[in-house]
Short mmCIF file of N, CA and C in Angstrom, two decimals:
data_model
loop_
_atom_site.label_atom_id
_atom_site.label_comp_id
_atom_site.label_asym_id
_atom_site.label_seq_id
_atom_site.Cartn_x
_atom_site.Cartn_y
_atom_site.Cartn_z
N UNK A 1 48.09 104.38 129.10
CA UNK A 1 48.44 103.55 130.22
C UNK A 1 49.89 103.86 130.64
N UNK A 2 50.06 103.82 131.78
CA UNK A 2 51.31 104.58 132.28
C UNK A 2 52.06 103.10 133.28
N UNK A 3 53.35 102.84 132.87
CA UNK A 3 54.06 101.66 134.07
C UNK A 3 54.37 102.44 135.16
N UNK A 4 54.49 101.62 136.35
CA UNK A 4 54.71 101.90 137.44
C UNK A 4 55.92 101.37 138.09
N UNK A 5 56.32 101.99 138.83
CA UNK A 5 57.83 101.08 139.54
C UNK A 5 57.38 99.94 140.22
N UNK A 6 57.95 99.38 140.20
CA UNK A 6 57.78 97.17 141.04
C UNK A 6 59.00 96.59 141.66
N UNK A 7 58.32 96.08 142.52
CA UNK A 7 59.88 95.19 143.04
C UNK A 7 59.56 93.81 142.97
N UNK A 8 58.38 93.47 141.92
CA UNK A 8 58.01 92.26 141.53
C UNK A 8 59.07 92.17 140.44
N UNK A 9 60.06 90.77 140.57
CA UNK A 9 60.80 90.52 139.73
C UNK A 9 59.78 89.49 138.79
N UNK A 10 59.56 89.26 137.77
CA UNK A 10 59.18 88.15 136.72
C UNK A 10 60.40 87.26 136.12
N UNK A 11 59.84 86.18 136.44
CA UNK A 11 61.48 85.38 135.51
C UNK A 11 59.84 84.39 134.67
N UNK A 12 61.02 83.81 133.91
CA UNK A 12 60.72 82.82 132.03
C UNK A 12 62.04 81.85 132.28
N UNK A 13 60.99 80.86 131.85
CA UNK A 13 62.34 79.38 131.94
C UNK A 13 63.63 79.54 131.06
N UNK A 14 64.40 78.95 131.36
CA UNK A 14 65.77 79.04 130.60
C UNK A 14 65.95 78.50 129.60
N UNK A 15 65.96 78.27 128.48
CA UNK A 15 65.62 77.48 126.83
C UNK A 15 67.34 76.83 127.05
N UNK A 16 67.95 76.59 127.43
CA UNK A 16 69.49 76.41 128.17
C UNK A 16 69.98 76.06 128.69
N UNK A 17 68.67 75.07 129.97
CA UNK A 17 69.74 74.69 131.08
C UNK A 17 70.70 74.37 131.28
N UNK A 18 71.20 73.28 130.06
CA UNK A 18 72.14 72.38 130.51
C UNK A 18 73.28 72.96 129.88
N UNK A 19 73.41 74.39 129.52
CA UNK A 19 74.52 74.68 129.29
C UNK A 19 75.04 76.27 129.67
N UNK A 20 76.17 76.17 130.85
CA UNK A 20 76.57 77.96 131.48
C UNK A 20 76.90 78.83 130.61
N UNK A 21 76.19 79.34 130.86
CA UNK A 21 76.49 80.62 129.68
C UNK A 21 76.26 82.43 130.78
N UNK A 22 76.77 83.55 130.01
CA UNK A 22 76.42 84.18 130.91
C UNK A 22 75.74 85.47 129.96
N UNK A 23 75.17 86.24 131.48
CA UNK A 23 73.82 86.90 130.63
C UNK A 23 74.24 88.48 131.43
N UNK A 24 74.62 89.57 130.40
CA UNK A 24 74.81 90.97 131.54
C UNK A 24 73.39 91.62 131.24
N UNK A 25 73.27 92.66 132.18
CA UNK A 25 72.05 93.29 132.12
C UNK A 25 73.11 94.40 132.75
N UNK A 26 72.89 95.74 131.47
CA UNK A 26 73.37 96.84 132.04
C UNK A 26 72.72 98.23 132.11
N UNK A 27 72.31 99.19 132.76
CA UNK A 27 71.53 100.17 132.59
C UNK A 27 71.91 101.64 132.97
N UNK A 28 72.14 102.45 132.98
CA UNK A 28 72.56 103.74 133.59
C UNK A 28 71.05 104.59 134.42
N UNK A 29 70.06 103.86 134.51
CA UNK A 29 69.13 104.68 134.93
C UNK A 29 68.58 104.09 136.25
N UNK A 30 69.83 103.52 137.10
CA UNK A 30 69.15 103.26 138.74
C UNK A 30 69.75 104.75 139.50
N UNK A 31 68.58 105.22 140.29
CA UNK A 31 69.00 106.22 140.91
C UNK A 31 67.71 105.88 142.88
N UNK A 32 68.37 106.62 143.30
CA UNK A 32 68.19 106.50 144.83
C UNK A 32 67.91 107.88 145.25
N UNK A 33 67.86 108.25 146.74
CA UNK A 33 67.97 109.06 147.28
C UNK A 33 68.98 109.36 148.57
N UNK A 34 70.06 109.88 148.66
CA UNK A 34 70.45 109.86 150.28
C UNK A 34 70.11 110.13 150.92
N UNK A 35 70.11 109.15 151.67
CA UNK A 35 69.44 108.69 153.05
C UNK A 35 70.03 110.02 154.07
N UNK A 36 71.22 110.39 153.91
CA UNK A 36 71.59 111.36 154.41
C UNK A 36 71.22 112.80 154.42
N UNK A 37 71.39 112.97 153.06
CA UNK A 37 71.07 114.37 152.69
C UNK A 37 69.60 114.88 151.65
N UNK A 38 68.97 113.46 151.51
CA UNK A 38 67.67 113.42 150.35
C UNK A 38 68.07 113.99 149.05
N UNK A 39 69.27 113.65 148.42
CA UNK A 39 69.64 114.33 147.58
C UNK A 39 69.78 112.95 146.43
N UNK A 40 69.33 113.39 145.11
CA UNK A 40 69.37 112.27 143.96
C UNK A 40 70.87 111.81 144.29
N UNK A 41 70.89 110.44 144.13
CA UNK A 41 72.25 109.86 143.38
C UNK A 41 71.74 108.85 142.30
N UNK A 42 72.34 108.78 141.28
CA UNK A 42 72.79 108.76 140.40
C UNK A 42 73.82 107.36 139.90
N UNK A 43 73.39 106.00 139.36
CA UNK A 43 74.09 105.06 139.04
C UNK A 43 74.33 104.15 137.58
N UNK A 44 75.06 103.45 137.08
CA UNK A 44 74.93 102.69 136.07
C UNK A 44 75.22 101.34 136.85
N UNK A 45 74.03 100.34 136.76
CA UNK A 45 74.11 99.06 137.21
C UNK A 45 74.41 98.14 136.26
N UNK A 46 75.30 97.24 136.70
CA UNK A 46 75.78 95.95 135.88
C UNK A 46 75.38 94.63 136.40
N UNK A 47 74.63 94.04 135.77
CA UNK A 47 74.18 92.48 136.31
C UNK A 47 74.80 91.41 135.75
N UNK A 48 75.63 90.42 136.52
CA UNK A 48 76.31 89.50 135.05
C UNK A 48 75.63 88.38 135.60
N UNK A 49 75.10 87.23 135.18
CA UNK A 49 74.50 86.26 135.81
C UNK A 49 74.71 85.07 134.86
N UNK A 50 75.16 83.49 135.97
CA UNK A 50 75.15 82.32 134.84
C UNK A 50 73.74 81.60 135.25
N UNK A 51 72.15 81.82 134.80
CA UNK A 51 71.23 80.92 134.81
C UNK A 51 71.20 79.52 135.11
N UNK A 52 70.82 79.17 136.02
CA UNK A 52 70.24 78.05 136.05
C UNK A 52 68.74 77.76 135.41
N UNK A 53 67.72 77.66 136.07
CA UNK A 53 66.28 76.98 135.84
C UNK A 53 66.01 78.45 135.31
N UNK A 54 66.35 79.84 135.60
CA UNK A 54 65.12 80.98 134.96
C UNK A 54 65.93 81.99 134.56
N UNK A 55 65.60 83.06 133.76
CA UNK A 55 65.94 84.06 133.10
C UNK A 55 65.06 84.91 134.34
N UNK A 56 65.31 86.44 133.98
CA UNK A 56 65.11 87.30 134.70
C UNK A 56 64.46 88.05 133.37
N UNK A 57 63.03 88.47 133.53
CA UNK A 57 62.32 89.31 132.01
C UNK A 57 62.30 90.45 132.15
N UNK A 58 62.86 90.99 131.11
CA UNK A 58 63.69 92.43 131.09
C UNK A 58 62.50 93.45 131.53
N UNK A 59 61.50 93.56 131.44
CA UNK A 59 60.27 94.26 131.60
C UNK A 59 60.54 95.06 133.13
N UNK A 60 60.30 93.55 133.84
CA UNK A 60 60.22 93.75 135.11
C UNK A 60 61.61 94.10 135.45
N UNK A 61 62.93 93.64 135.27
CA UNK A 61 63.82 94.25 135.79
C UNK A 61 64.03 95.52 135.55
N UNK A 62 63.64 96.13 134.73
CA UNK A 62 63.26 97.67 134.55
C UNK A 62 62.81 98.60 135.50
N UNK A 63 61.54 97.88 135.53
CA UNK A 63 60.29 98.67 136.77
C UNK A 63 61.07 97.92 137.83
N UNK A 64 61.72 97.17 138.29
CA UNK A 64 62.19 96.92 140.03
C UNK A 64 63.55 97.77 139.83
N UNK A 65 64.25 98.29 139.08
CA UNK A 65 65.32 99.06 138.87
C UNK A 65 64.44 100.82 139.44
N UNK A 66 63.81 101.03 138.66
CA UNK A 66 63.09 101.98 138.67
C UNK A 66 62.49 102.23 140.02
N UNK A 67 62.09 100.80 140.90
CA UNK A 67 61.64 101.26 142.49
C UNK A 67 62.07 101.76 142.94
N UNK A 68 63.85 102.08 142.76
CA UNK A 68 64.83 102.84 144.34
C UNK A 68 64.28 104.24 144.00
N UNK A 69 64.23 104.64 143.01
CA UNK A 69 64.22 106.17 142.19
C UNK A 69 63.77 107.56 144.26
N UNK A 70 62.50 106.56 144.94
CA UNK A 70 62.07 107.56 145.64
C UNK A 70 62.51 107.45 147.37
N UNK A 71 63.51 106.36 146.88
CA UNK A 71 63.98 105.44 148.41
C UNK A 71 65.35 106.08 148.81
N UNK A 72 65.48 106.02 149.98
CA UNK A 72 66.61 106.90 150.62
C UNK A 72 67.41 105.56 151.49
N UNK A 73 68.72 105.39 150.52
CA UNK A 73 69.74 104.05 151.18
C UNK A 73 71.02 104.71 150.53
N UNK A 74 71.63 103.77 151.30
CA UNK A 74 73.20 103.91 150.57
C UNK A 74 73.49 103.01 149.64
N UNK A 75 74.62 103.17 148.85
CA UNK A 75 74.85 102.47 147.93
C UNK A 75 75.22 101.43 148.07
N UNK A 76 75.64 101.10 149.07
CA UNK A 76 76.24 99.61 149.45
C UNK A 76 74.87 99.05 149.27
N UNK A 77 73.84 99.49 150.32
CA UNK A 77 72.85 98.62 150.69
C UNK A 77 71.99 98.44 149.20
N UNK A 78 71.22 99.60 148.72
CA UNK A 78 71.36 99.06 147.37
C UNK A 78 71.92 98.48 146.50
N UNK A 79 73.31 97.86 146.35
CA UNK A 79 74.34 97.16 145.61
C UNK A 79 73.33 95.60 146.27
N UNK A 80 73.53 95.63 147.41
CA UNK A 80 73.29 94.37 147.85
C UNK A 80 71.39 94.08 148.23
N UNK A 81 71.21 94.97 148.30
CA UNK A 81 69.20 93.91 148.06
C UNK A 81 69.27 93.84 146.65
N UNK A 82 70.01 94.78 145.24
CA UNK A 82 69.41 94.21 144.40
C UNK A 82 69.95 92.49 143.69
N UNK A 83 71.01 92.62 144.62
CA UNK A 83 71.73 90.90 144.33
C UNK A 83 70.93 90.11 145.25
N UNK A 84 70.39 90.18 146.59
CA UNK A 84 69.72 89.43 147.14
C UNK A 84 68.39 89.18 146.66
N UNK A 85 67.87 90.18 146.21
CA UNK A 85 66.54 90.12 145.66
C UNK A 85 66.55 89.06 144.51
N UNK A 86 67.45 89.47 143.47
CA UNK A 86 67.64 88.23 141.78
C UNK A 86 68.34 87.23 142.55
N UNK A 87 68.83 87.15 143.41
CA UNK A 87 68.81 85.89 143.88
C UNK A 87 67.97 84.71 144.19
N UNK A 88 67.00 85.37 144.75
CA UNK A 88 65.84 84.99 145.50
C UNK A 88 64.96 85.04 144.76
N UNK A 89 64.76 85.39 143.07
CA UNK A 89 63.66 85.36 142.15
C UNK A 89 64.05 84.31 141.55
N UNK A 90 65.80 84.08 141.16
CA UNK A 90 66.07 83.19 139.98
C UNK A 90 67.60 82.03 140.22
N UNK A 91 67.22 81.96 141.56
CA UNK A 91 69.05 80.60 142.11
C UNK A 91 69.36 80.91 140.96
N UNK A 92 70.56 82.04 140.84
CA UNK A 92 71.26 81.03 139.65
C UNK A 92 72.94 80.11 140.04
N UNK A 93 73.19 80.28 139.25
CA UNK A 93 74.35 79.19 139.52
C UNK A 93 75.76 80.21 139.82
N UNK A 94 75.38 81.86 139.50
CA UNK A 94 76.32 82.74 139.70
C UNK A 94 76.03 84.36 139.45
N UNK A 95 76.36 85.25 140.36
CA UNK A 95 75.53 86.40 139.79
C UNK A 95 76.32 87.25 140.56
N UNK A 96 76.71 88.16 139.93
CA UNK A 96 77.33 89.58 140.63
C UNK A 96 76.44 90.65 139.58
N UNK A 97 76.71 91.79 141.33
CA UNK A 97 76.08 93.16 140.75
C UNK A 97 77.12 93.43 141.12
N UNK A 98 77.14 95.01 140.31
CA UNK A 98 78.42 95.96 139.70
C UNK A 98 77.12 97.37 140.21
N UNK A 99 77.55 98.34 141.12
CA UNK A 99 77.23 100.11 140.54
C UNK A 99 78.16 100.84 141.12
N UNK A 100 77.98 101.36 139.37
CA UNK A 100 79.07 102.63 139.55
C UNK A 100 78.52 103.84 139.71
N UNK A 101 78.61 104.56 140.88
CA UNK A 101 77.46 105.76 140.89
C UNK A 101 78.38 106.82 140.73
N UNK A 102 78.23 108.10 140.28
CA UNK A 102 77.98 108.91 139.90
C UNK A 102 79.04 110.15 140.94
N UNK A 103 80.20 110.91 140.46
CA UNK A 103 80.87 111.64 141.35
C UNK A 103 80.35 111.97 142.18
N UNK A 104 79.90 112.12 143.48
CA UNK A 104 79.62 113.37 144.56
C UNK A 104 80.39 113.92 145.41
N UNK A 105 80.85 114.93 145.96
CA UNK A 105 81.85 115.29 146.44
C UNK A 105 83.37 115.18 145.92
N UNK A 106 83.28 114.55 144.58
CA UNK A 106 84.91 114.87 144.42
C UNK A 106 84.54 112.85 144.72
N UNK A 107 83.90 112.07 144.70
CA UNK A 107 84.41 111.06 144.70
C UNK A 107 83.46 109.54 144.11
N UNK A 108 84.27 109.17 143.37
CA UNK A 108 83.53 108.01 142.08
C UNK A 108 83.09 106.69 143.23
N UNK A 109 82.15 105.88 143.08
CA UNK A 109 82.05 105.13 144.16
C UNK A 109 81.81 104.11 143.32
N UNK A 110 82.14 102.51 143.51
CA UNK A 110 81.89 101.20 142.74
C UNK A 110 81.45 100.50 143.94
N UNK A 111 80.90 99.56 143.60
CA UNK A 111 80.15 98.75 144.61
C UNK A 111 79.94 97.16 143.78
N UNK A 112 80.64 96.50 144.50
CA UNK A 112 80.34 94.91 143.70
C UNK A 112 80.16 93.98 144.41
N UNK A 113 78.81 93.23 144.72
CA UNK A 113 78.38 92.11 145.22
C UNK A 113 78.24 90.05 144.38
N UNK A 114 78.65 90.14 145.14
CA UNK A 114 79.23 88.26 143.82
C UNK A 114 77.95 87.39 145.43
N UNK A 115 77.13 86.33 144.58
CA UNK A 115 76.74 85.03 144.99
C UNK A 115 77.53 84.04 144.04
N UNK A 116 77.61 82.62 144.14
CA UNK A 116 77.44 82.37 145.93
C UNK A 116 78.84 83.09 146.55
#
């Protein structure tokens, strides 16, 4: 049986509510395509998030990480659907994405989106 890429996020209740705590999710294996030139790029994503009502289940954030792999955007715009998207799976009470992609041309690019 083989997984497939998803942009179905899955969340699991928070065993925690009533107390902020924070949760990173970090990976080096989000990659895209330019939109410009169809050429791989290359990122390490950072998720820091303070939960409210749901967790985000690592499974699925995997395979929805894994969706950009054949998609042609920029990095901004990817920085920001994947914060709008865990937004929109799991309110939390605080959440920034972090990517740091990968030299091209002679130049390191960071990208950081904060809710609210």
């Amino acid at each position: 049986m083989f997984s497939q890429p998803s942009k179905e996020l899955i969340t699991v209740p928070n065993p925690e509510k009533g107390r902020d705590y924070e949760i990173l999710c970090e990976t080096d294996e989000l990659t895209c395509l330019c939109p410009v030139t169809g050429q791989p790029d290359f990122a390490t994503v950072r998720i820091t998030y303070v939960p409210d009502e749901l967790l985000v289940e690592l499974r699925s954030l995997k395979m929805y990480i894994w969706s950009f792999r054949d998609e042609g955007a920029f990095h901004e715009a990817v920085t920001n659907t994947i914060l709008d998207d865990l937004v929109q799976a799991l309110s939390p009470r605080r959440m920034t994405v972090e990517t740091i992609w990968k030299v091209r041309g002679g130049v390191l690019t960071t990208v950081t989106a904060s809710h609210p």
